[in-house]
Amino acid sequence: PKDESGAVVVQTAPGKVVTHRGGTIILPCRYHYDVSAHDPAEIRLKWTKVMDPMSFVDVFVAMGKERRAFGSYRGRTALQEDGAGDASLIIRNVTLQDYGRYECEVTDELEDDTGVVKLDLEGVIFPYHPRLGRYTLNFHEAQEACLAQDGILASYDQLHKAWLEGMDWCNAGWLEDGSVQYPISRPRDECGRKDTPVGVRTYGYRHKDDERYDAFCFTSNLNGKVYFLKTYRKLSYPEALQACKKNGAKVAKVGQLYAAWKIQLLDKCEAGWVEDGSIRYPIVNPRARCGGQEPGVRNLGFPDKKYKLFGVYCYKKASEGSPKKASEGSPKKGREEPGKGRPLQV
């Protein structure tokens, strides 16, 4: 399509593009302009990430032959440059923090136009509270808690999607926009009254320093494997740390256990220590004596680290670059290793 005014016109993909942590994704953006009116060398392409309605982070800028990536995007971003008018950006080794909205801005000396691309991640939401108990985290502590468990604070869109898939959780948690919400699929009296509708219920935007809630965290594919360590006897928490270490691994974080349950279909009816000192186990196929009728990661709370004895869930990173050996605890035949190869099919 040709714009009569000589203005620059930008077109981006409708909807969103989807990948997972560790994947490679193209943010599509094309532009056209009146070639007779503008010198191609004067066209500037700029990608930014929209953090809030009023705050942006620079991602990538190109003008003529010059290219520049910023911050955490250095070394893993490039333009696709598929013919004239292509401003599409390639992002490699996608991180949890890459999730969100991007603006593609094309400027000549006088005119500019922008388009927006949403980058979505395949993954899993997990509610979280620390050993201190329920409703002990302000917004900043909730951010830290998710990071410590290999996640980020979830977005409203991610929580809504989890609710559509059946998530039901009776404790309100912080989301990345500073709101506090909780998803209800089965209204009941102990959860804000039985006669209220299903949905994601909101407390609105809360004071980020003074008010305390739980957190809803989001995580995505693992570049590695979570497994229940076979040991001769049950272990205290310090012994569990040592046992994973001896096995060339670390005690799994809560987010890693959730990712293994959701994406690698880890199913184990054995209670084990995880990194934050809680006891959990992942169930894909619910059965008698394995904690309820729903699939999920069961949480048995935070016992005494020194005197209570359990198994342990370890996390082993995929070996960098070397061919996978059986001893690496490689995924079962026929299942692709997450974070490697093609993006997950949506």
GROMACS .gro file of C-alpha atoms in nm:
model
  346
    1PRO     CA    1   0.000   0.000   0.000
    2LYS     CA    2   0.131   0.343  -0.091
    3ASP     CA    3   0.082   0.645   0.128
    4GLU     CA    4   0.015   0.956  -0.080
    5SER     CA    5   0.154   1.205   0.172
    6GLY     CA    6   0.510   1.072   0.150
    7ALA     CA    7   0.478   0.970   0.516
    8VAL     CA    8   0.642   0.664   0.663
    9VAL     CA    9   0.392   0.385   0.738
   10VAL     CA   10   0.471   0.101   0.979
   11GLN     CA   11   0.294  -0.236   0.991
   12THR     CA   12   0.336  -0.489   1.270
   13ALA     CA   13   0.189  -0.834   1.331
   14PRO     CA   14  -0.159  -0.831   1.479
   15GLY     CA   15  -0.202  -1.035   1.796
   16LYS     CA   16   0.119  -1.165   1.947
   17VAL     CA   17   0.424  -1.380   1.882
   18VAL     CA   18   0.490  -1.671   2.115
   19THR     CA   19   0.809  -1.846   2.222
   20HIS     CA   20   0.957  -1.983   2.546
   21ARG     CA   21   1.261  -1.912   2.761
   22GLY     CA   22   1.575  -1.999   2.566
   23GLY     CA   23   1.396  -1.975   2.231
   24THR     CA   24   1.455  -1.749   1.930
   25ILE     CA   25   1.175  -1.521   1.810
   26ILE     CA   26   1.118  -1.264   1.536
   27LEU     CA   27   0.920  -0.950   1.623
   28PRO     CA   28   0.767  -0.870   1.281
   29CYS     CA   29   0.769  -0.509   1.160
   30ARG     CA   30   0.767  -0.371   0.804
   31TYR     CA   31   0.760  -0.013   0.680
   32HIS     CA   32   0.719   0.170   0.352
   33TYR     CA   33   0.774   0.528   0.245
   34ASP     CA   34   0.802   0.743  -0.064
   35VAL     CA   35   1.147   0.650  -0.195
   36SER     CA   36   1.164   0.963  -0.410
   37ALA     CA   37   1.120   1.180  -0.102
   38HIS     CA   38   1.363   1.013   0.138
   39ASP     CA   39   1.717   0.881   0.129
   40PRO     CA   40   1.718   0.525   0.273
   41ALA     CA   41   2.035   0.613   0.467
   42GLU     CA   42   1.833   0.872   0.662
   43ILE     CA   43   1.578   0.619   0.787
   44ARG     CA   44   1.617   0.535   1.155
   45LEU     CA   45   1.472   0.212   1.303
   46LYS     CA   46   1.424   0.196   1.677
   47TRP     CA   47   1.287  -0.083   1.897
   48THR     CA   48   1.184  -0.006   2.255
   49LYS     CA   49   1.013  -0.211   2.526
   50VAL     CA   50   0.706  -0.059   2.687
   51MET     CA   51   0.748  -0.092   3.065
   52ASP     CA   52   0.455   0.126   3.179
   53PRO     CA   53   0.228   0.354   2.980
   54MET     CA   54   0.489   0.626   3.030
   55SER     CA   55   0.820   0.441   3.055
   56PHE     CA   56   1.025   0.276   2.783
   57VAL     CA   57   1.354   0.086   2.766
   58ASP     CA   58   1.578   0.107   2.457
   59VAL     CA   59   1.629  -0.229   2.287
   60PHE     CA   60   1.784  -0.174   1.943
   61VAL     CA   61   1.858   0.114   1.704
   62ALA     CA   62   1.968   0.104   1.339
   63MET     CA   63   2.049   0.386   1.097
   64GLY     CA   64   2.226   0.337   0.766
   65LYS     CA   65   2.494   0.078   0.838
   66GLU     CA   66   2.502   0.152   1.212
   67ARG     CA   67   2.354  -0.101   1.457
   68ARG     CA   68   2.329  -0.076   1.833
   69ALA     CA   69   2.170  -0.300   2.096
   70PHE     CA   70   2.118  -0.192   2.456
   71GLY     CA   71   2.140  -0.343   2.805
   72SER     CA   72   2.043  -0.709   2.838
   73TYR     CA   73   1.963  -0.719   2.463
   74ARG     CA   74   2.330  -0.681   2.365
   75GLY     CA   75   2.474  -0.982   2.189
   76ARG     CA   76   2.140  -1.152   2.122
   77THR     CA   77   1.946  -0.914   1.895
   78ALA     CA   78   1.975  -0.841   1.521
   79LEU     CA   79   1.759  -0.708   1.239
   80GLN     CA   80   1.611  -0.970   1.009
   81GLU     CA   81   1.671  -0.746   0.699
   82ASP     CA   82   1.464  -0.955   0.464
   83GLY     CA   83   1.447  -0.710   0.173
   84ALA     CA   84   1.363  -0.340   0.169
   85GLY     CA   85   1.134  -0.209   0.440
   86ASP     CA   86   1.198  -0.491   0.689
   87ALA     CA   87   1.250  -0.365   1.044
   88SER     CA   88   1.176  -0.702   1.210
   89LEU     CA   89   1.389  -0.777   1.516
   90ILE     CA   90   1.535  -1.121   1.597
   91ILE     CA   91   1.579  -1.195   1.969
   92ARG     CA   92   1.781  -1.504   2.061
   93ASN     CA   93   1.801  -1.686   2.395
   94VAL     CA   94   1.478  -1.526   2.513
   95THR     CA   95   1.457  -1.458   2.889
   96LEU     CA   96   1.157  -1.433   3.122
   97GLN     CA   97   1.221  -1.057   3.138
   98ASP     CA   98   1.173  -1.026   2.759
   99TYR     CA   99   0.799  -1.089   2.801
  100GLY     CA  100   0.587  -0.784   2.717
  101ARG     CA  101   0.511  -0.517   2.456
  102TYR     CA  102   0.761  -0.376   2.207
  103GLU     CA  103   0.736  -0.068   1.986
  104CYS     CA  104   0.888  -0.057   1.639
  105GLU     CA  105   0.946   0.307   1.540
  106VAL     CA  106   1.059   0.415   1.194
  107THR     CA  107   1.168   0.776   1.148
  108ASP     CA  108   1.295   0.978   0.851
  109GLU     CA  109   1.395   1.344   0.882
  110LEU     CA  110   1.036   1.464   0.923
  111GLU     CA  111   0.797   1.175   0.961
  112ASP     CA  112   0.768   0.882   1.196
  113ASP     CA  113   0.529   0.599   1.265
  114THR     CA  114   0.521   0.319   1.523
  115GLY     CA  115   0.372  -0.026   1.556
  116VAL     CA  116   0.341  -0.254   1.859
  117VAL     CA  117   0.432  -0.625   1.889
  118LYS     CA  118   0.344  -0.838   2.193
  119LEU     CA  119   0.595  -1.105   2.290
  120ASP     CA  120   0.429  -1.386   2.484
  121LEU     CA  121   0.594  -1.683   2.655
  122GLU     CA  122   0.481  -2.041   2.698
  123GLY     CA  123   0.509  -2.129   3.063
  124VAL     CA  124   0.341  -2.182   3.396
  125ILE     CA  125   0.209  -1.962   3.679
  126PHE     CA  126   0.275  -2.054   4.040
  127PRO     CA  127   0.139  -1.888   4.353
  128TYR     CA  128   0.408  -1.822   4.612
  129HIS     CA  129   0.450  -1.730   4.976
  130PRO     CA  130   0.769  -1.770   5.181
  131ARG     CA  131   0.839  -1.951   5.510
  132LEU     CA  132   0.718  -1.640   5.696
  133GLY     CA  133   0.364  -1.729   5.590
  134ARG     CA  134   0.072  -1.589   5.394
  135TYR     CA  135   0.044  -1.219   5.314
  136THR     CA  136   0.397  -1.128   5.421
  137LEU     CA  137   0.533  -0.974   5.097
  138ASN     CA  138   0.518  -0.613   4.983
  139PHE     CA  139   0.544  -0.556   4.606
  140HIS     CA  140   0.926  -0.534   4.598
  141GLU     CA  141   0.966  -0.843   4.816
  142ALA     CA  142   0.722  -1.029   4.590
  143GLN     CA  143   0.941  -0.938   4.289
  144GLU     CA  144   1.249  -1.069   4.473
  145ALA     CA  145   1.069  -1.386   4.587
  146CYS     CA  146   0.970  -1.478   4.229
  147LEU     CA  147   1.323  -1.411   4.102
  148ALA     CA  148   1.472  -1.625   4.379
  149GLN     CA  149   1.246  -1.915   4.270
  150ASP     CA  150   1.341  -1.886   3.900
  151GLY     CA  151   1.043  -1.673   3.796
  152ILE     CA  152   0.914  -1.321   3.750
  153LEU     CA  153   0.595  -1.161   3.879
  154ALA     CA  154   0.314  -1.273   3.647
  155SER     CA  155   0.116  -1.033   3.428
  156TYR     CA  156  -0.263  -1.004   3.437
  157ASP     CA  157  -0.280  -1.171   3.093
  158GLN     CA  158  -0.078  -1.468   3.220
  159LEU     CA  159  -0.297  -1.505   3.530
  160HIS     CA  160  -0.615  -1.475   3.323
  161LYS     CA  161  -0.491  -1.746   3.086
  162ALA     CA  162  -0.413  -1.972   3.385
  163TRP     CA  163  -0.764  -1.907   3.519
  164LEU     CA  164  -0.914  -2.004   3.179
  165GLU     CA  165  -0.718  -2.330   3.212
  166GLY     CA  166  -0.881  -2.396   3.550
  167MET     CA  167  -0.658  -2.223   3.807
  168ASP     CA  168  -0.834  -2.164   4.138
  169TRP     CA  169  -0.646  -2.001   4.424
  170CYS     CA  170  -0.790  -1.851   4.738
  171ASN     CA  171  -0.507  -1.614   4.829
  172ALA     CA  172  -0.453  -1.276   4.669
  173GLY     CA  173  -0.112  -1.212   4.514
  174TRP     CA  174   0.085  -0.928   4.357
  175LEU     CA  175   0.111  -0.905   3.977
  176GLU     CA  176   0.383  -0.722   3.783
  177ASP     CA  177   0.168  -0.411   3.729
  178GLY     CA  178   0.131  -0.354   4.104
  179SER     CA  179  -0.225  -0.487   4.123
  180VAL     CA  180  -0.335  -0.763   4.363
  181GLN     CA  181  -0.566  -1.033   4.226
  182TYR     CA  182  -0.669  -1.398   4.260
  183PRO     CA  183  -0.831  -1.652   4.023
  184ILE     CA  184  -1.150  -1.832   4.128
  185SER     CA  185  -1.300  -2.118   3.924
  186ARG     CA  186  -1.511  -2.266   4.205
  187PRO     CA  187  -1.682  -1.992   4.410
  188ARG     CA  188  -1.720  -2.090   4.777
  189ASP     CA  189  -1.794  -1.915   5.103
  190GLU     CA  190  -1.442  -1.935   5.245
  191CYS     CA  191  -1.319  -1.766   4.927
  192GLY     CA  192  -1.513  -1.440   4.913
  193ARG     CA  193  -1.868  -1.584   4.912
  194LYS     CA  194  -2.025  -1.862   4.714
  195ASP     CA  195  -2.271  -1.645   4.520
  196THR     CA  196  -2.004  -1.432   4.352
  197PRO     CA  197  -1.911  -1.503   3.989
  198VAL     CA  198  -1.607  -1.699   3.875
  199GLY     CA  199  -1.318  -1.499   3.734
  200VAL     CA  200  -0.996  -1.322   3.824
  201ARG     CA  201  -1.094  -1.112   4.125
  202THR     CA  202  -0.905  -0.794   4.194
  203TYR     CA  203  -0.820  -0.579   4.495
  204GLY     CA  204  -0.702  -0.312   4.249
  205TYR     CA  205  -0.363  -0.136   4.268
  206ARG     CA  206  -0.221  -0.149   4.619
  207HIS     CA  207   0.047   0.045   4.805
  208LYS     CA  208   0.375  -0.117   4.694
  209ASP     CA  209   0.567  -0.058   5.018
  210ASP     CA  210   0.310  -0.092   5.294
  211GLU     CA  211   0.063  -0.361   5.189
  212ARG     CA  212   0.143  -0.731   5.206
  213TYR     CA  213   0.011  -1.022   5.001
  214ASP     CA  214   0.136  -1.340   4.834
  215ALA     CA  215   0.287  -1.339   4.482
  216PHE     CA  216   0.183  -1.491   4.151
  217CYS     CA  217   0.504  -1.587   3.971
  218PHE     CA  218   0.557  -1.696   3.610
  219THR     CA  219   0.829  -1.923   3.473
  220SER     CA  220   0.906  -2.094   3.142
  221ASN     CA  221   1.117  -2.373   2.987
  222LEU     CA  222   1.417  -2.512   3.170
  223ASN     CA  223   1.756  -2.551   3.012
  224GLY     CA  224   1.805  -2.867   3.210
  225LYS     CA  225   1.619  -3.128   3.411
  226VAL     CA  226   1.454  -3.165   3.751
  227TYR     CA  227   1.456  -3.511   3.907
  228PHE     CA  228   1.384  -3.681   4.239
  229LEU     CA  229   1.718  -3.799   4.374
  230LYS     CA  230   1.731  -4.165   4.475
  231THR     CA  231   1.883  -4.184   4.823
  232TYR     CA  232   1.915  -4.470   5.073
  233ARG     CA  233   1.742  -4.274   5.346
  234LYS     CA  234   1.550  -3.954   5.401
  235LEU     CA  235   1.747  -3.630   5.442
  236SER     CA  236   1.747  -3.309   5.643
  237TYR     CA  237   1.766  -2.986   5.441
  238PRO     CA  238   2.147  -2.942   5.482
  239GLU     CA  239   2.195  -3.307   5.379
  240ALA     CA  240   1.968  -3.250   5.079
  241LEU     CA  241   2.187  -2.958   4.963
  242GLN     CA  242   2.495  -3.179   4.985
  243ALA     CA  243   2.328  -3.474   4.810
  244CYS     CA  244   2.230  -3.269   4.502
  245LYS     CA  245   2.574  -3.107   4.494
  246LYS     CA  246   2.742  -3.448   4.502
  247ASN     CA  247   2.523  -3.543   4.208
  248GLY     CA  248   2.653  -3.246   4.007
  249ALA     CA  249   2.328  -3.057   4.059
  250LYS     CA  250   2.154  -2.809   4.290
  251VAL     CA  251   1.835  -2.834   4.493
  252ALA     CA  252   1.553  -2.739   4.254
  253LYS     CA  253   1.384  -2.401   4.296
  254VAL     CA  254   1.005  -2.385   4.320
  255GLY     CA  255   0.974  -2.239   3.968
  256GLN     CA  256   1.198  -2.512   3.827
  257LEU     CA  257   0.978  -2.780   3.985
  258TYR     CA  258   0.666  -2.617   3.835
  259ALA     CA  259   0.828  -2.592   3.491
  260ALA     CA  260   0.935  -2.958   3.508
  261TRP     CA  261   0.579  -3.056   3.609
  262LYS     CA  262   0.409  -2.852   3.335
  263ILE     CA  263   0.656  -2.885   3.047
  264GLN     CA  264   0.855  -3.204   3.116
  265LEU     CA  265   0.552  -3.377   3.274
  266LEU     CA  266   0.741  -3.471   3.590
  267ASP     CA  267   0.512  -3.688   3.803
  268LYS     CA  268   0.636  -3.817   4.138
  269CYS     CA  269   0.437  -3.914   4.446
  270GLU     CA  270   0.735  -3.851   4.675
  271ALA     CA  271   0.765  -3.551   4.908
  272GLY     CA  272   1.099  -3.375   4.862
  273TRP     CA  273   1.288  -3.064   4.971
  274VAL     CA  274   1.308  -2.774   4.730
  275GLU     CA  275   1.542  -2.476   4.748
  276ASP     CA  276   1.327  -2.245   4.965
  277GLY     CA  277   1.299  -2.509   5.239
  278SER     CA  278   0.947  -2.618   5.150
  279ILE     CA  279   0.839  -2.976   5.081
  280ARG     CA  280   0.664  -3.039   4.748
  281TYR     CA  281   0.591  -3.302   4.488
  282PRO     CA  282   0.460  -3.282   4.128
  283ILE     CA  283   0.154  -3.480   4.016
  284VAL     CA  284   0.050  -3.497   3.650
  285ASN     CA  285  -0.184  -3.797   3.683
  286PRO     CA  286  -0.386  -3.764   4.006
  287ARG     CA  287  -0.431  -4.089   4.199
  288ALA     CA  288  -0.526  -4.209   4.545
  289ARG     CA  289  -0.284  -4.117   4.827
  290CYS     CA  290  -0.116  -3.852   4.608
  291GLY     CA  291  -0.298  -3.546   4.735
  292GLY     CA  292  -0.629  -3.474   4.570
  293GLN     CA  293  -0.805  -3.507   4.237
  294GLU     CA  294  -0.638  -3.222   4.046
  295PRO     CA  295  -0.299  -3.231   3.876
  296GLY     CA  296  -0.056  -2.986   4.037
  297VAL     CA  297   0.251  -2.933   4.250
  298ARG     CA  298   0.156  -3.030   4.606
  299ASN     CA  299   0.295  -2.814   4.886
  300LEU     CA  300   0.337  -2.962   5.235
  301GLY     CA  301   0.469  -2.639   5.386
  302PHE     CA  302   0.798  -2.546   5.552
  303PRO     CA  303   0.910  -2.802   5.813
  304ASP     CA  304   1.207  -2.773   6.046
  305LYS     CA  305   1.515  -2.785   5.819
  306LYS     CA  306   1.737  -2.964   6.066
  307TYR     CA  307   1.520  -3.235   6.218
  308LYS     CA  308   1.257  -3.321   5.956
  309LEU     CA  309   1.363  -3.577   5.694
  310PHE     CA  310   1.243  -3.605   5.332
  311GLY     CA  311   1.365  -3.682   4.982
  312VAL     CA  312   1.497  -3.406   4.756
  313TYR     CA  313   1.431  -3.266   4.407
  314CYS     CA  314   1.752  -3.167   4.225
  315TYR     CA  315   1.801  -2.952   3.915
  316LYS     CA  316   2.081  -3.025   3.669
  317LYS     CA  317   2.163  -2.778   3.396
  318ALA     CA  318   2.192  -2.913   3.042
  319SER     CA  319   2.563  -2.941   2.963
  320GLU     CA  320   2.673  -2.646   2.754
  321GLY     CA  321   2.743  -2.732   2.393
  322SER     CA  322   2.863  -3.088   2.460
  323PRO     CA  323   2.664  -3.380   2.318
  324LYS     CA  324   2.405  -3.514   2.561
  325LYS     CA  325   2.509  -3.826   2.744
  326ALA     CA  326   2.271  -4.068   2.909
  327SER     CA  327   2.423  -3.972   3.244
  328GLU     CA  328   2.309  -3.614   3.187
  329GLY     CA  329   1.963  -3.729   3.280
  330SER     CA  330   1.853  -3.643   2.929
  331PRO     CA  331   1.480  -3.627   2.857
  332LYS     CA  332   1.301  -3.941   2.742
  333LYS     CA  333   1.326  -4.038   2.379
  334GLY     CA  334   1.079  -3.859   2.156
  335ARG     CA  335   1.046  -3.555   2.384
  336GLU     CA  336   1.243  -3.255   2.271
  337GLU     CA  337   1.465  -3.097   2.528
  338PRO     CA  338   1.309  -2.762   2.623
  339GLY     CA  339   1.506  -2.455   2.527
  340LYS     CA  340   1.673  -2.636   2.239
  341GLY     CA  341   1.574  -2.660   1.875
  342ARG     CA  342   1.250  -2.536   1.739
  343PRO     CA  343   1.015  -2.317   1.945
  344LEU     CA  344   0.724  -2.498   2.108
  345GLN     CA  345   0.429  -2.527   1.875
  346VAL     CA  346   0.140  -2.316   2.002
   0.00000   0.00000   0.00000
